[in-house]
Amino acid sequence: MTQTATTRLLIIGPPGAGKGTQAHRIAEGYAVPAISTGDIFRANIKGATELGKKVQAIIETGELVPDSLTNEIVADRLAQADAATGFLLDGYPRTVDQVAALDAMLEGESLDAVVLLEADTDEVVARLLNRAQLEGRADDTEEVIRHRQNVYAEQTAPLIDLFSKRGILVTVDGMGSVDEVAERIASGLNGLLSAKVVS
Ligand code: ADP
């Protein structure tokens, strides 16, 4: 029996679908690190690092950070020891070019499963406006939230078809309690991943 003990996962979905919360649950379940490009950028903005200074204005308008910069950050993070047996990416890849960059980083191994967290636009905008009051994220104003939804529809949604064609997409309804959604994700991933563990 060959040992294929890696679990490479991605969670994708519109801003406000609850990816971050579910990402931590999934990562814990599979004992892999949750890697969020948004969190990495926000930590750098908070720490006023060179990277933080470069990306702050872009993030505050809801645009995407340039692929070249984002790809480099992810390559560095995936090279760390804790990602050797797998990871759960949250918020990356987000463009078709980033998918190509990730494929190159993984040298043909590529992702095992992609969780698509579906959510209704009006509901996610309401959630994000609520979060804005609690957390004060600079990109959580109504105008920027609407723009982020458009950026998602234009640049990230096309990835869904691509992952579906690869046969690794698990589509989950993101509406409901955190526990309900977590349960749907767990059973969807179980089904897909257990079907793969053969060789
Ligand atoms: P959300 O899913 O709510 O938009 P994230 O925390 O994933 O939040 O991302 C926040 C912001 O960080 C994005 O709007 C974008 O500006 C930047 N960002 C995060 N991930 C990427 C990425 N893969 N490529 C480009 N920009 C990114």
PDB file of C-alpha atoms and ligand atoms in Angstrom:
ATOM      1  CA  MET A   1       0.000   0.000   0.000  1.00  0.00           C
ATOM      2  CA  THR A   2       1.402   3.377  -0.953  1.00  0.00           C
ATOM      3  CA  GLN A   3       1.186   6.043   1.657  1.00  0.00           C
ATOM      4  CA  THR A   4      -0.682   9.065   0.359  1.00  0.00           C
ATOM      5  CA  ALA A   5      -1.123  10.878   3.628  1.00  0.00           C
ATOM      6  CA  THR A   6      -1.592  14.341   2.214  1.00  0.00           C
ATOM      7  CA  THR A   7      -4.841  16.267   2.295  1.00  0.00           C
ATOM      8  CA  ARG A   8      -4.865  19.376   0.144  1.00  0.00           C
ATOM      9  CA  LEU A   9      -8.082  21.291   0.418  1.00  0.00           C
ATOM     10  CA  LEU A  10      -9.566  24.597  -0.651  1.00  0.00           C
ATOM     11  CA  ILE A  11     -12.670  26.421   0.521  1.00  0.00           C
ATOM     12  CA  ILE A  12     -14.168  28.859  -1.938  1.00  0.00           C
ATOM     13  CA  GLY A  13     -17.296  31.030  -1.927  1.00  0.00           C
ATOM     14  CA  PRO A  14     -18.502  34.624  -1.981  1.00  0.00           C
ATOM     15  CA  PRO A  15     -17.325  37.117   0.646  1.00  0.00           C
ATOM     16  CA  GLY A  16     -19.464  36.652   3.750  1.00  0.00           C
ATOM     17  CA  ALA A  17     -20.370  33.000   3.096  1.00  0.00           C
ATOM     18  CA  GLY A  18     -18.619  32.000   6.323  1.00  0.00           C
ATOM     19  CA  LYS A  19     -15.449  30.510   4.834  1.00  0.00           C
ATOM     20  CA  GLY A  20     -13.155  31.529   7.690  1.00  0.00           C
ATOM     21  CA  THR A  21     -15.267  29.884  10.399  1.00  0.00           C
ATOM     22  CA  GLN A  22     -15.708  26.671   8.433  1.00  0.00           C
ATOM     23  CA  ALA A  23     -12.057  26.668   7.331  1.00  0.00           C
ATOM     24  CA  HIS A  24     -10.934  26.337  10.938  1.00  0.00           C
ATOM     25  CA  ARG A  25     -13.345  23.464  11.555  1.00  0.00           C
ATOM     26  CA  ILE A  26     -12.225  21.564   8.455  1.00  0.00           C
ATOM     27  CA  ALA A  27      -8.542  22.151   9.164  1.00  0.00           C
ATOM     28  CA  GLU A  28      -8.944  20.820  12.681  1.00  0.00           C
ATOM     29  CA  GLY A  29     -10.786  17.741  11.416  1.00  0.00           C
ATOM     30  CA  TYR A  30      -8.049  16.857   8.930  1.00  0.00           C
ATOM     31  CA  ALA A  31      -5.178  18.037  11.181  1.00  0.00           C
ATOM     32  CA  VAL A  32      -3.822  20.443   8.576  1.00  0.00           C
ATOM     33  CA  PRO A  33      -3.136  24.189   8.839  1.00  0.00           C
ATOM     34  CA  ALA A  34      -5.812  26.639   7.639  1.00  0.00           C
ATOM     35  CA  ILE A  35      -4.075  29.146   5.386  1.00  0.00           C
ATOM     36  CA  SER A  36      -6.012  32.332   4.633  1.00  0.00           C
ATOM     37  CA  THR A  37      -4.450  34.902   2.325  1.00  0.00           C
ATOM     38  CA  GLY A  38      -6.883  37.516   3.708  1.00  0.00           C
ATOM     39  CA  ASP A  39      -5.645  36.798   7.257  1.00  0.00           C
ATOM     40  CA  ILE A  40      -2.013  36.967   6.140  1.00  0.00           C
ATOM     41  CA  PHE A  41      -2.629  40.336   4.474  1.00  0.00           C
ATOM     42  CA  ARG A  42      -4.547  41.710   7.477  1.00  0.00           C
ATOM     43  CA  ALA A  43      -1.802  40.609   9.904  1.00  0.00           C
ATOM     44  CA  ASN A  44       0.742  42.418   7.744  1.00  0.00           C
ATOM     45  CA  ILE A  45      -1.385  45.565   7.610  1.00  0.00           C
ATOM     46  CA  LYS A  46      -1.763  45.480  11.379  1.00  0.00           C
ATOM     47  CA  GLY A  47       1.976  44.973  11.840  1.00  0.00           C
ATOM     48  CA  ALA A  48       2.721  47.764   9.339  1.00  0.00           C
ATOM     49  CA  THR A  49       5.174  45.538   7.424  1.00  0.00           C
ATOM     50  CA  GLU A  50       6.424  46.330   3.924  1.00  0.00           C
ATOM     51  CA  LEU A  51       3.866  43.881   2.524  1.00  0.00           C
ATOM     52  CA  GLY A  52       1.133  45.441   4.652  1.00  0.00           C
ATOM     53  CA  LYS A  53       1.936  48.905   3.298  1.00  0.00           C
ATOM     54  CA  LYS A  54       1.810  47.588  -0.265  1.00  0.00           C
ATOM     55  CA  VAL A  55      -1.571  45.914   0.035  1.00  0.00           C
ATOM     56  CA  GLN A  56      -3.532  48.123   2.452  1.00  0.00           C
ATOM     57  CA  ALA A  57      -4.984  50.578  -0.069  1.00  0.00           C
ATOM     58  CA  ILE A  58      -5.880  47.771  -2.502  1.00  0.00           C
ATOM     59  CA  ILE A  59      -7.720  45.735   0.133  1.00  0.00           C
ATOM     60  CA  GLU A  60      -9.611  48.763   1.424  1.00  0.00           C
ATOM     61  CA  THR A  61     -11.160  49.271  -2.013  1.00  0.00           C
ATOM     62  CA  GLY A  62     -12.126  45.584  -2.350  1.00  0.00           C
ATOM     63  CA  GLU A  63      -9.857  44.978  -5.355  1.00  0.00           C
ATOM     64  CA  LEU A  64      -7.606  41.942  -5.525  1.00  0.00           C
ATOM     65  CA  VAL A  65      -3.946  42.121  -4.597  1.00  0.00           C
ATOM     66  CA  PRO A  66      -1.840  41.478  -7.746  1.00  0.00           C
ATOM     67  CA  ASP A  67      -1.372  37.782  -8.527  1.00  0.00           C
ATOM     68  CA  SER A  68       2.436  37.999  -8.536  1.00  0.00           C
ATOM     69  CA  LEU A  69       2.522  39.249  -4.948  1.00  0.00           C
ATOM     70  CA  THR A  70      -0.168  36.856  -3.711  1.00  0.00           C
ATOM     71  CA  ASN A  71       1.425  33.833  -5.396  1.00  0.00           C
ATOM     72  CA  GLU A  72       4.772  34.584  -3.768  1.00  0.00           C
ATOM     73  CA  ILE A  73       3.215  34.778  -0.307  1.00  0.00           C
ATOM     74  CA  VAL A  74       1.410  31.480  -0.747  1.00  0.00           C
ATOM     75  CA  ALA A  75       4.522  29.749  -2.114  1.00  0.00           C
ATOM     76  CA  ASP A  76       6.439  30.850   1.000  1.00  0.00           C
ATOM     77  CA  ARG A  77       3.676  29.690   3.313  1.00  0.00           C
ATOM     78  CA  LEU A  78       3.269  26.300   1.636  1.00  0.00           C
ATOM     79  CA  ALA A  79       7.010  25.721   1.919  1.00  0.00           C
ATOM     80  CA  GLN A  80       6.755  25.747   5.716  1.00  0.00           C
ATOM     81  CA  ALA A  81       7.027  22.432   7.528  1.00  0.00           C
ATOM     82  CA  ASP A  82       3.461  22.306   8.839  1.00  0.00           C
ATOM     83  CA  ALA A  83       2.054  22.337   5.302  1.00  0.00           C
ATOM     84  CA  ALA A  84       4.072  19.307   4.179  1.00  0.00           C
ATOM     85  CA  THR A  85       1.265  16.839   4.868  1.00  0.00           C
ATOM     86  CA  GLY A  86      -1.484  19.056   3.577  1.00  0.00           C
ATOM     87  CA  PHE A  87      -3.397  22.273   4.114  1.00  0.00           C
ATOM     88  CA  LEU A  88      -6.743  23.977   3.784  1.00  0.00           C
ATOM     89  CA  LEU A  89      -6.529  27.084   1.643  1.00  0.00           C
ATOM     90  CA  ASP A  90      -9.071  29.837   2.276  1.00  0.00           C
ATOM     91  CA  GLY A  91      -9.225  32.734  -0.191  1.00  0.00           C
ATOM     92  CA  TYR A  92      -6.560  31.396  -2.575  1.00  0.00           C
ATOM     93  CA  PRO A  93      -6.608  30.675  -5.507  1.00  0.00           C
ATOM     94  CA  ARG A  94      -9.071  33.399  -6.452  1.00  0.00           C
ATOM     95  CA  THR A  95      -8.266  33.910 -10.145  1.00  0.00           C
ATOM     96  CA  VAL A  96      -7.603  31.563 -13.054  1.00  0.00           C
ATOM     97  CA  ASP A  97      -3.951  32.656 -13.056  1.00  0.00           C
ATOM     98  CA  GLN A  98      -3.640  31.842  -9.368  1.00  0.00           C
ATOM     99  CA  VAL A  99      -4.911  28.321 -10.074  1.00  0.00           C
ATOM    100  CA  ALA A 100      -2.120  27.877 -12.617  1.00  0.00           C
ATOM    101  CA  ALA A 101       0.417  29.236 -10.126  1.00  0.00           C
ATOM    102  CA  LEU A 102      -0.804  26.860  -7.408  1.00  0.00           C
ATOM    103  CA  ASP A 103      -0.688  23.891  -9.778  1.00  0.00           C
ATOM    104  CA  ALA A 104       2.941  24.780 -10.532  1.00  0.00           C
ATOM    105  CA  MET A 105       3.768  25.079  -6.811  1.00  0.00           C
ATOM    106  CA  LEU A 106       2.273  21.661  -6.127  1.00  0.00           C
ATOM    107  CA  GLU A 107       4.135  20.092  -9.046  1.00  0.00           C
ATOM    108  CA  GLY A 108       1.222  18.152 -10.442  1.00  0.00           C
ATOM    109  CA  GLU A 109      -0.039  16.859  -7.091  1.00  0.00           C
ATOM    110  CA  SER A 110      -2.735  19.511  -7.009  1.00  0.00           C
ATOM    111  CA  LEU A 111      -5.811  19.790  -4.789  1.00  0.00           C
ATOM    112  CA  ASP A 112      -7.735  16.787  -3.474  1.00  0.00           C
ATOM    113  CA  ALA A 113     -11.030  18.567  -2.865  1.00  0.00           C
ATOM    114  CA  VAL A 114     -12.614  22.004  -3.173  1.00  0.00           C
ATOM    115  CA  VAL A 115     -15.518  22.999  -0.928  1.00  0.00           C
ATOM    116  CA  LEU A 116     -17.807  25.550  -2.540  1.00  0.00           C
ATOM    117  CA  LEU A 117     -19.781  27.354   0.154  1.00  0.00           C
ATOM    118  CA  GLU A 118     -22.860  28.769  -1.520  1.00  0.00           C
ATOM    119  CA  ALA A 119     -24.680  31.776  -0.106  1.00  0.00           C
ATOM    120  CA  ASP A 120     -27.366  34.189  -1.155  1.00  0.00           C
ATOM    121  CA  THR A 121     -26.022  37.683  -2.010  1.00  0.00           C
ATOM    122  CA  ASP A 122     -28.478  39.681   0.109  1.00  0.00           C
ATOM    123  CA  GLU A 123     -27.837  37.428   3.074  1.00  0.00           C
ATOM    124  CA  VAL A 124     -24.039  37.717   2.817  1.00  0.00           C
ATOM    125  CA  VAL A 125     -24.159  41.492   2.438  1.00  0.00           C
ATOM    126  CA  ALA A 126     -26.295  41.652   5.605  1.00  0.00           C
ATOM    127  CA  ARG A 127     -23.833  39.367   7.428  1.00  0.00           C
ATOM    128  CA  LEU A 128     -20.856  41.487   6.411  1.00  0.00           C
ATOM    129  CA  LEU A 129     -22.533  44.726   7.446  1.00  0.00           C
ATOM    130  CA  ASN A 130     -23.220  43.139  10.807  1.00  0.00           C
ATOM    131  CA  ARG A 131     -19.589  42.000  11.095  1.00  0.00           C
ATOM    132  CA  ALA A 132     -18.465  45.535  10.249  1.00  0.00           C
ATOM    133  CA  GLN A 133     -20.137  46.778  13.420  1.00  0.00           C
ATOM    134  CA  LEU A 134     -18.490  44.080  15.528  1.00  0.00           C
ATOM    135  CA  GLU A 135     -14.991  43.899  14.031  1.00  0.00           C
ATOM    136  CA  GLY A 136     -14.571  47.124  12.121  1.00  0.00           C
ATOM    137  CA  ARG A 137     -12.861  45.607   9.073  1.00  0.00           C
ATOM    138  CA  ALA A 138     -11.952  48.469   6.738  1.00  0.00           C
ATOM    139  CA  ASP A 139     -13.269  46.596   3.690  1.00  0.00           C
ATOM    140  CA  ASP A 140     -16.675  45.951   5.264  1.00  0.00           C
ATOM    141  CA  THR A 141     -18.471  49.149   4.204  1.00  0.00           C
ATOM    142  CA  GLU A 142     -21.565  48.602   2.036  1.00  0.00           C
ATOM    143  CA  GLU A 143     -19.965  50.020  -1.097  1.00  0.00           C
ATOM    144  CA  VAL A 144     -16.808  47.936  -0.742  1.00  0.00           C
ATOM    145  CA  ILE A 145     -18.817  44.825   0.148  1.00  0.00           C
ATOM    146  CA  ARG A 146     -20.864  45.186  -3.066  1.00  0.00           C
ATOM    147  CA  HIS A 147     -17.656  45.658  -5.017  1.00  0.00           C
ATOM    148  CA  ARG A 148     -16.111  42.539  -3.463  1.00  0.00           C
ATOM    149  CA  GLN A 149     -19.200  40.564  -4.509  1.00  0.00           C
ATOM    150  CA  ASN A 150     -18.722  41.783  -8.090  1.00  0.00           C
ATOM    151  CA  VAL A 151     -15.018  40.947  -8.055  1.00  0.00           C
ATOM    152  CA  TYR A 152     -15.943  37.457  -6.828  1.00  0.00           C
ATOM    153  CA  ALA A 153     -18.545  36.996  -9.578  1.00  0.00           C
ATOM    154  CA  GLU A 154     -16.166  38.157 -12.292  1.00  0.00           C
ATOM    155  CA  GLN A 155     -12.804  36.733 -11.263  1.00  0.00           C
ATOM    156  CA  THR A 156     -13.394  33.879  -8.800  1.00  0.00           C
ATOM    157  CA  ALA A 157     -16.722  32.280  -9.773  1.00  0.00           C
ATOM    158  CA  PRO A 158     -15.248  30.979 -13.083  1.00  0.00           C
ATOM    159  CA  LEU A 159     -12.995  28.716 -10.993  1.00  0.00           C
ATOM    160  CA  ILE A 160     -16.019  26.694  -9.882  1.00  0.00           C
ATOM    161  CA  ASP A 161     -16.497  25.211 -13.338  1.00  0.00           C
ATOM    162  CA  LEU A 162     -12.814  24.460 -13.579  1.00  0.00           C
ATOM    163  CA  PHE A 163     -12.759  22.489 -10.305  1.00  0.00           C
ATOM    164  CA  SER A 164     -16.022  20.792 -11.177  1.00  0.00           C
ATOM    165  CA  LYS A 165     -14.452  19.511 -14.407  1.00  0.00           C
ATOM    166  CA  ARG A 166     -11.563  18.130 -12.368  1.00  0.00           C
ATOM    167  CA  GLY A 167     -14.097  16.129 -10.339  1.00  0.00           C
ATOM    168  CA  ILE A 168     -13.001  17.572  -7.008  1.00  0.00           C
ATOM    169  CA  LEU A 169     -15.843  19.994  -6.237  1.00  0.00           C
ATOM    170  CA  VAL A 170     -18.068  19.561  -3.180  1.00  0.00           C
ATOM    171  CA  THR A 171     -20.951  22.058  -3.238  1.00  0.00           C
ATOM    172  CA  VAL A 172     -22.443  22.925   0.140  1.00  0.00           C
ATOM    173  CA  ASP A 173     -25.331  25.194   1.130  1.00  0.00           C
ATOM    174  CA  GLY A 174     -23.790  27.818   3.433  1.00  0.00           C
ATOM    175  CA  MET A 175     -27.107  28.897   4.914  1.00  0.00           C
ATOM    176  CA  GLY A 176     -27.954  27.588   8.391  1.00  0.00           C
ATOM    177  CA  SER A 177     -26.153  27.335  11.704  1.00  0.00           C
ATOM    178  CA  VAL A 178     -22.368  26.932  11.881  1.00  0.00           C
ATOM    179  CA  ASP A 179     -22.839  23.346  13.083  1.00  0.00           C
ATOM    180  CA  GLU A 180     -25.300  22.459  10.330  1.00  0.00           C
ATOM    181  CA  VAL A 181     -22.996  23.818   7.628  1.00  0.00           C
ATOM    182  CA  ALA A 182     -19.960  22.094   9.201  1.00  0.00           C
ATOM    183  CA  GLU A 183     -21.857  18.798   9.145  1.00  0.00           C
ATOM    184  CA  ARG A 184     -22.733  19.206   5.446  1.00  0.00           C
ATOM    185  CA  ILE A 185     -19.101  19.973   4.604  1.00  0.00           C
ATOM    186  CA  ALA A 186     -17.802  17.011   6.618  1.00  0.00           C
ATOM    187  CA  SER A 187     -20.091  14.520   4.908  1.00  0.00           C
ATOM    188  CA  GLY A 188     -19.433  15.992   1.452  1.00  0.00           C
ATOM    189  CA  LEU A 189     -15.666  15.830   1.931  1.00  0.00           C
ATOM    190  CA  ASN A 190     -15.852  12.358   3.417  1.00  0.00           C
ATOM    191  CA  GLY A 191     -17.679  11.062   0.389  1.00  0.00           C
ATOM    192  CA  LEU A 192     -15.251  12.556  -2.083  1.00  0.00           C
ATOM    193  CA  LEU A 193     -12.011  11.789  -0.237  1.00  0.00           C
ATOM    194  CA  SER A 194     -12.863   8.243   0.816  1.00  0.00           C
ATOM    195  CA  ALA A 195     -13.647   7.431  -2.815  1.00  0.00           C
ATOM    196  CA  LYS A 196     -10.091   8.483  -3.673  1.00  0.00           C
ATOM    197  CA  VAL A 197      -8.118   6.562  -1.041  1.00  0.00           C
ATOM    198  CA  VAL A 198      -7.594   3.366  -2.993  1.00  0.00           C
ATOM    199  CA  SER A 199      -4.040   2.952  -4.268  1.00  0.00           C
TER     200      SER A 199
HETATM  201  P1  ADP B   1     -13.544  37.886   1.762  1.00  0.00           P
HETATM  202  O1  ADP B   1     -13.672  36.488   1.309  1.00  0.00           O
HETATM  203  O2  ADP B   1     -14.543  38.257   2.790  1.00  0.00           O
HETATM  204  O3  ADP B   1     -13.480  38.892   0.629  1.00  0.00           O
HETATM  205  P2  ADP B   1     -10.677  37.611   2.485  1.00  0.00           P
HETATM  206  O4  ADP B   1     -10.216  37.739   3.898  1.00  0.00           O
HETATM  207  O5  ADP B   1     -10.528  36.307   1.821  1.00  0.00           O
HETATM  208  O6  ADP B   1     -12.187  38.112   2.557  1.00  0.00           O
HETATM  209  O7  ADP B   1      -9.936  38.706   1.565  1.00  0.00           O
HETATM  210  C1  ADP B   1      -9.907  40.073   1.905  1.00  0.00           C
HETATM  211  C2  ADP B   1      -9.178  40.831   0.808  1.00  0.00           C
HETATM  212  O8  ADP B   1      -7.810  40.420   0.732  1.00  0.00           O
HETATM  213  C3  ADP B   1      -9.718  40.648  -0.623  1.00  0.00           C
HETATM  214  O9  ADP B   1     -10.815  41.509  -0.903  1.00  0.00           O
HETATM  215  C4  ADP B   1      -8.474  40.994  -1.454  1.00  0.00           C
HETATM  216  O10 ADP B   1      -8.259  42.379  -1.532  1.00  0.00           O
HETATM  217  C5  ADP B   1      -7.348  40.397  -0.607  1.00  0.00           C
HETATM  218  N1  ADP B   1      -7.068  38.992  -1.011  1.00  0.00           N
HETATM  219  C6  ADP B   1      -7.267  37.879  -0.250  1.00  0.00           C
HETATM  220  N2  ADP B   1      -6.927  36.775  -0.918  1.00  0.00           N
HETATM  221  C7  ADP B   1      -6.513  37.177  -2.147  1.00  0.00           C
HETATM  222  C8  ADP B   1      -6.066  36.504  -3.303  1.00  0.00           C
HETATM  223  N3  ADP B   1      -5.968  35.165  -3.365  1.00  0.00           N
HETATM  224  N4  ADP B   1      -5.729  37.246  -4.387  1.00  0.00           N
HETATM  225  C9  ADP B   1      -5.811  38.578  -4.365  1.00  0.00           C
HETATM  226  N5  ADP B   1      -6.244  39.288  -3.313  1.00  0.00           N
HETATM  227  C10 ADP B   1      -6.592  38.600  -2.200  1.00  0.00           C
END
